[in-house]
């Protein structure tokens, strides 16, 4: 069990009637995460993750990792520093490199602080003892920091100079088997974003500097997004305007119900062919025992961006709302105020709840707001802003001799007065729903969780 009095949560305190001068445009998620003490701004474009936000990051990592392993992925760790010589071989240093961080060691050798690792992982396989076709497909992934010297950082974790990313690299014997891998990993991405229960769209995309023949992006639709998307309200089709050039009707259903929306890109998949394996000499031994270039794919998910963008979509201007699987805590329990007349009787119920709720949802998923010097109202207001899925209040109504009641608040804005067993049942239902999501069991489509996932080839 976690106690609120012991959690380091450096919230911003603005004096009453103070005028705050904004020096940059803030997104909803950035404003709330900063005000409530989830993140702190470091130097320009970097952010420090505080304990409660770190819990959400860790949960997102676990969820992504689980899905990658289900897709046949094996986890590795590559150095952040990549020799620039590898990027010269693939030609990626010939274009615009203004977003890359370059460093030199004491002997003058130059490195990139990797924004992505295609060259590094391909060079690793090129220097590995001969790979047999029997060892393929090979799907390697890592989760770690990436770096880009953004010209203009904004919206907090959604566009920062340092960010956390999952990147997977696949190696196959042919274009056909590479497409099979591409389909498997995309299915894992579809499953992941359905588990998060945030409406998303999957669109055809340009391959850009990454190269390759096929590419898809996953977006959360939001006004703060930097990509222009065309979306059909009739069939759910969506396309990136870089690929879909403003057609008069939907390419999928011919409907004229097309509208332009903004999207936050949270994941990207590419079928690369031999763009990296050929210049770097990464080969396998085919059935004839002869070396042949590996056929590659790469697949990225922005861990910290997924969290920030999901909050951007789900939250209100004043209260966070988390995807169920990413909420720092499942339940917040608020006990009676110190010195209140109901305190003795209410604390008996409070202690029983601490034990029973912890056993249902897991003691590490229970936050006990033990700051009893504060009023229940003040603690409840804070709990609502923090976005706990369930907040249980043990107050005056809980100490009544006849039909004592607990006040339960949900992050959807619902309030219930329940008895002890009904409260435990609600907690159990929430925990069961989370377990179902982790297993990949989804509810039938509703207005809240309906996700449109369309990947038409145009």
C-alpha positions as a printed NumPy array, in Angstrom:
array([[  0.   ,   0.   ,   0.   ],
       [  1.162,   3.522,  -0.804],
       [  0.618,   6.491,   1.479],
       [ -0.072,   9.899,  -0.066],
       [  1.893,  11.609,   2.705],
       [  5.068,   9.804,   1.581],
       [  4.823,  10.315,  -2.19 ],
       [  7.098,  12.887,  -3.747],
       [  4.717,  14.937,  -5.869],
       [  6.031,  18.488,  -6.407],
       [  2.802,  20.16 ,  -7.504],
       [  2.912,  23.759,  -8.683],
       [  1.337,  26.121,  -6.169],
       [  0.077,  29.363,  -7.658],
       [ -0.718,  32.119,  -5.13 ],
       [ -4.3  ,  33.331,  -5.155],
       [ -4.925,  36.178,  -7.628],
       [ -1.433,  35.688,  -9.123],
       [ -1.079,  36.397, -12.838],
       [  0.831,  33.625, -14.614],
       [  2.521,  34.712, -17.821],
       [  2.634,  31.906, -20.382],
       [  5.817,  31.864, -22.46 ],
       [  4.702,  28.926, -24.609],
       [  1.559,  27.252, -25.843],
       [  0.55 ,  24.501, -23.438],
       [ -1.448,  21.395, -24.212],
       [ -4.037,  20.135, -21.741],
       [ -1.911,  17.135, -20.749],
       [  1.251,  19.214, -20.326],
       [ -0.537,  21.746, -18.117],
       [ -2.115,  19.148, -15.847],
       [  0.915,  16.863, -15.579],
       [  3.084,  19.83 , -14.612],
       [  0.612,  21.481, -12.233],
       [ -0.149,  18.229, -10.411],
       [  3.485,  17.22 ,  -9.933],
       [  3.694,  14.288, -12.344],
       [  6.504,  15.837, -14.402],
       [  8.913,  18.72 , -14.012],
       [ 10.52 ,  20.643, -16.816],
       [ 14.278,  20.184, -16.964],
       [ 16.32 ,  22.086, -19.501],
       [ 14.59 ,  23.242, -22.672],
       [ 12.745,  20.306, -24.192],
       [ 13.535,  17.738, -21.484],
       [ 11.337,  16.513, -18.647],
       [ 11.854,  14.849, -15.293],
       [  9.417,  12.034, -14.527],
       [  8.139,  12.066, -10.947],
       [  7.125,   8.908,  -8.975],
       [  3.417,   8.778,  -9.851],
       [  4.071,   9.37 , -13.555],
       [  6.855,   6.789, -13.431],
       [  4.296,   4.207, -12.345],
       [  2.308,   4.963, -15.497],
       [  5.457,   4.789, -17.642],
       [  6.378,   1.425, -16.124],
       [  2.879,   0.074, -16.798],
       [  3.041,   1.244, -20.408],
       [  6.447,  -0.411, -20.82 ],
       [  5.13 ,  -3.686, -19.398],
       [  2.1  ,  -3.606, -21.706],
       [  4.157,  -2.837, -24.81 ],
       [  6.75 ,  -5.454, -23.897],
       [  4.071,  -8.103, -23.389],
       [  2.585,  -7.427, -26.816],
       [  5.98 ,  -7.477, -28.522],
       [  6.821, -10.81 , -26.913],
       [  3.464, -12.207, -28.063],
       [  4.492, -11.139, -31.58 ],
       [  7.701, -13.176, -31.298],
       [  9.925, -10.303, -30.193],
       [ 13.132, -10.793, -28.208],
       [ 14.318,  -7.919, -26.033],
       [ 17.808,  -6.464, -26.427],
       [ 19.612,  -3.257, -25.453],
       [ 21.746,  -1.285, -27.901],
       [ 24.139,   1.556, -27.058],
       [ 22.733,   5.075, -27.292],
       [ 25.888,   6.151, -29.141],
       [ 26.08 ,   4.987, -32.777],
       [ 29.173,   5.638, -34.934],
       [ 28.311,   8.16 , -37.641],
       [ 30.235,   5.988, -40.126],
       [ 27.302,   3.553, -40.158],
       [ 24.883,   6.318, -41.091],
       [ 27.235,   7.463, -43.87 ],
       [ 27.135,   3.982, -45.371],
       [ 23.332,   4.023, -45.567],
       [ 23.238,   7.6  , -46.858],
       [ 21.185,   8.991, -43.995],
       [ 23.787,  11.633, -43.155],
       [ 23.447,  13.108, -46.645],
       [ 20.109,  14.793, -45.916],
       [ 18.987,  17.229, -43.25 ],
       [ 20.819,  16.268, -40.044],
       [ 19.94 ,  19.38 , -38.025],
       [ 17.82 ,  17.31 , -35.606],
       [ 20.661,  14.926, -34.744],
       [ 22.853,  15.238, -31.665],
       [ 26.51 ,  14.619, -32.563],
       [ 29.303,  14.012, -30.048],
       [ 33.   ,  13.159, -30.275],
       [ 35.087,  11.069, -27.929],
       [ 38.554,  12.089, -26.756],
       [ 40.148,  10.503, -29.83 ],
       [ 37.936,  12.536, -32.167],
       [ 35.647,   9.716, -33.269],
       [ 32.135,  11.006, -34.011],
       [ 28.888,   9.441, -32.747],
       [ 25.175,  10.049, -33.018],
       [ 22.997,  10.069, -29.932],
       [ 20.645,   7.737, -31.712],
       [ 17.195,   8.963, -32.687],
       [ 16.638,   5.434, -34.052],
       [ 18.744,   2.268, -34.359],
       [ 18.356,   0.744, -37.85 ],
       [ 22.057,   1.097, -38.64 ],
       [ 23.218,  -0.122, -35.241],
       [ 21.125,  -3.296, -35.136],
       [ 21.842,  -4.128, -38.786],
       [ 25.587,  -3.68 , -38.266],
       [ 25.338,  -5.962, -35.224],
       [ 23.887,  -8.742, -37.372],
       [ 26.423,  -8.074, -40.125],
       [ 29.238,  -8.85 , -37.688],
       [ 27.506, -11.905, -36.206],
       [ 28.578, -15.409, -37.251],
       [ 26.683, -16.541, -40.364],
       [ 22.923, -16.528, -39.799],
       [ 21.045, -19.476, -41.262],
       [ 17.652, -19.15 , -42.902],
       [ 16.501, -21.585, -40.196],
       [ 16.992, -18.83 , -37.564],
       [ 14.62 , -16.467, -39.341],
       [ 12.388, -14.584, -38.888],
       [ 14.231, -12.668, -36.196],
       [ 12.393,  -9.924, -34.292],
       [ 14.48 ,  -7.846, -31.903],
       [ 13.18 ,  -4.952, -29.82 ],
       [ 14.355,  -2.569, -27.147],
       [ 12.827,   0.118, -24.941],
       [ 14.986,   3.102, -24.122],
       [ 15.705,   6.816, -24.567],
       [ 15.956,   8.472, -27.964],
       [ 17.183,  11.974, -28.83 ],
       [ 16.173,  14.61 , -31.371],
       [ 17.234,  18.249, -31.36 ],
       [ 13.755,  19.534, -32.113],
       [ 13.654,  23.029, -33.589],
       [ 10.614,  23.799, -31.467],
       [  9.729,  21.575, -28.546],
       [  6.147,  21.865, -27.377],
       [  3.269,  20.151, -25.63 ],
       [  5.512,  18.581, -23.003],
       [  6.122,  14.857, -23.442],
       [  4.485,  14.867, -26.879],
       [  7.417,  16.619, -28.552],
       [ 10.544,  16.624, -26.413],
       [ 14.256,  16.443, -27.19 ],
       [ 14.624,  13.261, -25.16 ],
       [ 11.87 ,  10.665, -25.142],
       [ 11.231,   7.013, -24.352],
       [ 10.586,   4.701, -27.277],
       [ 10.048,   1.043, -28.108],
       [ 11.739,   0.127, -31.376],
       [ 11.581,  -3.309, -32.984],
       [ 13.612,  -4.517, -35.973],
       [ 12.635,  -7.592, -37.969],
       [ 14.77 ,  -9.707, -40.298],
       [ 13.324, -12.137, -42.848],
       [ 14.405, -14.247, -45.803],
       [ 12.147, -12.627, -48.419],
       [  9.698,  -9.818, -49.117],
       [  6.847, -12.296, -48.676],
       [  7.895, -13.477, -45.214],
       [  8.767,  -9.884, -44.248],
       [  5.186,  -8.93 , -45.069],
       [  3.995, -11.791, -42.864],
       [  6.061, -10.365, -40.014],
       [  4.708,  -6.896, -40.788],
       [  1.162,  -8.244, -40.481],
       [  1.928,  -9.987, -37.171],
       [  3.495,  -6.905, -35.588],
       [  0.737,  -4.612, -36.862],
       [ -1.8  ,  -6.981, -35.286],
       [  0.096,  -6.629, -31.996],
       [ -0.098,  -2.827, -32.361],
       [ -3.84 ,  -3.029, -33.043],
       [ -4.262,  -5.156, -29.919],
       [ -2.182,  -2.769, -27.797],
       [ -4.147,   0.328, -28.787],
       [ -7.443,  -1.456, -28.219],
       [ -6.233,  -2.424, -24.748],
       [ -5.681,   1.258, -23.972],
       [ -9.316,   2.065, -24.868],
       [ -8.441,   5.402, -26.462],
       [ -9.988,   5.966, -29.932],
       [ -7.244,   5.699, -32.559],
       [ -6.869,   5.659, -36.309],
       [ -4.405,   3.702, -38.415],
       [ -3.42 ,   5.311, -41.694],
       [ -1.203,   4.723, -44.692],
       [  1.853,   6.935, -44.442],
       [  4.838,   8.189, -46.393],
       [  8.096,   6.335, -45.707],
       [ 10.171,   9.548, -45.517],
       [ 13.791,   9.4  , -44.364],
       [ 13.304,   5.842, -43.081],
       [ 12.765,   4.489, -46.605],
       [ 11.058,   1.245, -47.557],
       [  7.927,   0.278, -49.467],
       [  5.071,   0.13 , -46.922],
       [  4.354,   2.303, -43.909],
       [  1.496,   2.857, -41.445],
       [  0.975,   5.364, -38.664],
       [ -1.164,   5.132, -35.552],
       [ -2.74 ,   8.407, -34.433],
       [ -4.797,   9.798, -31.592],
       [ -7.088,  12.46 , -33.029],
       [ -6.538,  15.731, -31.175],
       [ -6.466,  19.449, -31.984],
       [ -2.839,  19.597, -30.806],
       [ -1.759,  16.981, -33.368],
       [  0.82 ,  17.977, -35.968],
       [ -0.382,  15.701, -38.783],
       [ -3.301,  16.462, -41.077],
       [ -5.597,  13.481, -41.527],
       [ -8.679,  12.9  , -43.656],
       [-11.363,  10.907, -41.842],
       [-14.635,   9.481, -43.112],
       [-17.499,   9.627, -40.625],
       [-19.418,   6.962, -42.571],
       [-16.993,   4.029, -42.635],
       [-14.153,   5.161, -40.391],
       [-11.51 ,   5.323, -43.133],
       [ -8.611,   7.62 , -42.306],
       [ -5.594,   8.667, -44.324],
       [ -2.612,  10.931, -43.91 ],
       [ -2.94 ,  13.945, -46.211],
       [  0.654,  13.283, -47.354],
       [ -0.653,  10.104, -48.994],
       [ -4.345,  10.846, -49.614],
       [ -4.47 ,  14.011, -51.716],
       [ -7.822,  15.523, -50.698],
       [-10.191,  13.301, -52.693],
       [-13.775,  14.419, -53.288],
       [-15.098,  11.182, -51.795],
       [-13.894,   8.487, -49.429],
       [-11.539,   6.014, -51.175],
       [-13.135,   3.21 , -49.159],
       [-16.918,   3.762, -49.338],
       [-17.271,   6.688, -51.802],
       [-19.052,   8.731, -49.149],
       [-18.623,  12.512, -49.227],
       [-18.529,  12.613, -45.404],
       [-14.824,  13.418, -45.315],
       [-13.405,  15.852, -42.804],
       [ -9.925,  17.032, -41.987],
       [ -8.723,  16.334, -38.452],
       [ -5.438,  16.662, -36.606],
       [ -3.596,  13.591, -35.358],
       [ -0.849,  12.908, -32.812],
       [  1.36 ,  10.159, -34.21 ],
       [  2.027,   7.625, -31.427],
       [  3.369,   4.68 , -33.44 ],
       [  4.813,   3.957, -36.881],
       [  5.595,   0.772, -38.816],
       [  7.801,   0.364, -41.898],
       [  8.627,  -2.427, -44.35 ],
       [ 12.232,  -1.567, -45.25 ],
       [ 13.374,  -4.221, -47.703],
       [ 17.2  ,  -4.253, -47.983],
       [ 17.678,  -0.48 , -47.598],
       [ 19.931,  -1.022, -44.565],
       [ 21.027,  -4.649, -44.836],
       [ 22.559,  -4.279, -48.299],
       [ 24.921,  -1.322, -47.671],
       [ 25.887,  -2.69 , -44.253],
       [ 26.412,  -6.258, -45.479],
       [ 23.892,  -7.992, -43.235],
       [ 23.198, -11.366, -44.807],
       [ 21.948, -14.863, -44.058],
       [ 22.779, -18.207, -45.637],
       [ 19.921, -19.35 , -47.866],
       [ 18.888, -22.936, -48.596],
       [ 21.771, -23.217, -51.057],
       [ 24.269, -22.061, -48.448],
       [ 24.863, -18.762, -50.252],
       [ 24.729, -15.329, -48.57 ],
       [ 21.632, -13.247, -49.257],
       [ 20.621,  -9.816, -47.944],
       [ 18.227,  -9.818, -44.974],
       [ 14.824,  -8.241, -45.588],
       [ 13.92 ,  -5.816, -42.812],
       [ 11.074,  -4.032, -41.096],
       [ 11.056,  -1.563, -38.215],
       [  8.33 ,  -0.689, -35.744],
       [  8.266,   2.199, -33.266],
       [  6.014,   3.226, -30.373],
       [  6.576,   6.443, -28.421],
       [  6.07 ,   5.312, -24.811],
       [  5.977,   8.75 , -23.206],
       [  4.104,  10.204, -26.171],
       [  1.386,   7.533, -25.921],
       [  0.811,   8.477, -22.276],
       [  0.701,  12.227, -22.916],
       [ -1.46 ,  11.925, -26.035],
       [ -3.91 ,   9.554, -24.331],
       [ -4.315,  12.039, -21.489],
       [ -4.777,  14.821, -24.039],
       [ -7.711,  12.95 , -25.57 ],
       [ -9.362,  11.666, -22.383],
       [ -8.853,  14.465, -19.842],
       [-10.872,  17.599, -19.163],
       [ -9.288,  21.015, -18.71 ],
       [ -9.093,  20.516, -14.936],
       [ -8.951,  16.76 , -14.326],
       [ -6.755,  13.983, -15.679],
       [ -8.365,  10.827, -16.957],
       [ -6.123,   7.826, -17.526],
       [ -6.481,   4.705, -19.656],
       [ -7.388,   2.02 , -17.098],
       [ -4.209,   0.051, -17.714],
       [ -1.963,   3.106, -17.286],
       [ -3.469,   4.825, -14.216],
       [ -0.774,   5.172, -11.52 ],
       [ -3.173,   3.669,  -8.943],
       [ -6.483,   1.852,  -9.32 ],
       [ -8.052,   3.046,  -6.074],
       [ -7.575,   6.039,  -3.792],
       [ -8.948,   5.674,  -0.238],
       [ -9.716,   8.845,   1.722],
       [-10.299,   8.479,   5.464],
       [-11.97 ,  10.811,   7.991],
       [-10.448,  14.124,   9.036],
       [ -8.37 ,  14.149,  12.177],
       [-10.485,  15.213,  15.161],
       [-13.846,  14.793,  13.439],
       [-16.636,  13.266,  15.53 ],
       [-17.008,  10.348,  13.118],
       [-13.282,   9.501,  13.159],
       [-13.332,   6.571,  15.665],
       [-16.12 ,   4.631,  13.924],
       [-15.014,   5.595,  10.419],
       [-11.435,   4.461,  10.964],
       [-12.627,   0.948,  11.787],
       [-14.238,   0.772,   8.33 ],
       [-11.225,   2.483,   6.77 ],
       [ -8.859,  -0.186,   8.116],
       [-11.138,  -2.971,   6.879],
       [-11.207,  -1.357,   3.437],
       [ -7.426,  -1.052,   3.338],
       [ -7.153,  -4.784,   3.854],
       [ -9.992,  -5.935,   1.58 ],
       [ -9.477,  -3.486,  -1.303],
       [ -5.75 ,  -4.21 ,  -1.289],
       [ -6.403,  -7.94 ,  -1.557],
       [ -8.745,  -7.409,  -4.53 ],
       [ -6.766,  -4.963,  -6.662],
       [ -3.284,  -5.55 ,  -5.234],
       [ -1.829,  -3.53 ,  -2.387],
       [  0.509,  -1.677,  -4.752],
       [ -2.536,  -0.449,  -6.721],
       [ -4.096,   1.16 ,  -3.626],
       [ -3.247,   4.732,  -2.637],
       [ -4.172,   5.616,   0.947],
       [ -4.595,   9.361,   1.372],
       [ -3.553,   9.434,   5.002],
       [ -3.159,  13.23 ,   5.215],
       [ -5.889,  13.52 ,   7.818],
       [ -4.94 ,  17.046,   8.749],
       [ -6.638,  18.023,   5.478],
       [-10.408,  18.059,   5.01 ],
       [-12.093,  15.29 ,   3.079],
       [-13.246,  17.878,   0.527],
       [ -9.73 ,  19.092,  -0.201],
       [ -8.372,  15.567,  -0.571],
       [-11.308,  14.54 ,  -2.766],
       [-10.792,  17.546,  -5.044],
       [ -7.151,  16.582,  -5.466],
       [ -8.017,  12.917,  -6.071],
       [-10.415,  13.918,  -8.836],
       [ -7.768,  16.092, -10.491],
       [ -5.232,  13.256, -10.293],
       [ -7.667,  11.025, -12.179],
       [ -7.792,   7.913,  -9.998],
       [-10.241,   5.444, -11.596],
       [-11.936,   4.883,  -8.221],
       [-11.891,   7.105,  -5.12 ],
       [-13.517,   5.778,  -1.937],
       [-14.429,   8.261,   0.782],
       [-14.893,   7.093,   4.383],
       [-16.713,  10.029,   5.989],
       [-19.668,  10.873,   8.225],
       [-22.09 ,   8.646,   6.292],
       [-19.792,   5.685,   6.901],
       [-20.1  ,   6.076,  10.69 ],
       [-23.901,   5.899,  10.792],
       [-25.219,   3.068,  12.957],
       [-28.08 ,   2.358,  10.555],
       [-27.092,   1.547,   6.951],
       [-23.602,   3.098,   6.809],
       [-22.594,   4.195,   3.318],
       [-19.338,   4.79 ,   1.486],
       [-19.029,   7.484,  -1.149],
       [-17.383,   6.224,  -4.339],
       [-16.283,   8.541,  -7.156],
       [-15.142,   7.377, -10.608],
       [-12.872,   9.185, -13.045],
       [-15.858,   9.427, -15.4  ],
       [-17.528,  11.845, -12.973],
       [-19.957,   9.316, -11.491],
       [-20.735,   9.274,  -7.747],
       [-22.27 ,   6.362,  -5.826],
       [-23.34 ,   5.762,  -2.231],
       [-22.638,   2.087,  -1.569],
       [-22.445,  -0.246,   1.383],
       [-19.261,  -2.121,   2.206],
       [-19.926,  -5.21 ,   0.053],
       [-21.165,  -3.147,  -2.903],
       [-17.979,  -1.091,  -2.766],
       [-15.806,  -4.192,  -2.841],
       [-17.853,  -5.515,  -5.756],
       [-17.204,  -2.303,  -7.738],
       [-13.467,  -2.588,  -7.053],
       [-13.552,  -6.242,  -8.144],
       [-15.351,  -5.335, -11.387],
       [-12.706,  -2.719, -12.165],
       [ -9.905,  -5.202, -11.469],
       [-11.586,  -7.873, -13.582],
       [-11.982,  -5.447, -16.485],
       [ -8.264,  -4.666, -16.327],
       [ -7.413,  -8.372, -16.376],
       [ -9.676,  -8.862, -19.393],
       [ -7.958,  -6.018, -21.238],
       [ -4.533,  -7.504, -20.523],
       [ -5.705, -10.821, -21.941],
       [ -6.836,  -9.025, -25.08 ],
       [-10.538,  -9.481, -24.37 ],
       [-12.338,  -6.348, -25.487],
       [-15.867,  -5.182, -24.911],
       [-18.199,  -4.735, -27.856],
       [-17.66 ,  -1.391, -29.514],
       [-19.158,   1.56 , -27.669],
       [-19.059,   5.288, -28.275],
       [-16.363,   5.555, -25.632],
       [-13.979,   2.813, -26.692],
       [-14.767,   2.462, -30.394],
       [-11.539,   2.51 , -32.355],
       [-11.291,   2.81 , -36.074],
       [ -8.419,   0.805, -37.474],
       [ -8.336,   0.916, -41.252],
       [ -5.247,   0.263, -43.357],
       [ -6.341,   0.542, -46.965],
       [ -3.738,   0.328, -49.703],
       [ -4.275,   3.26 , -52.072]])
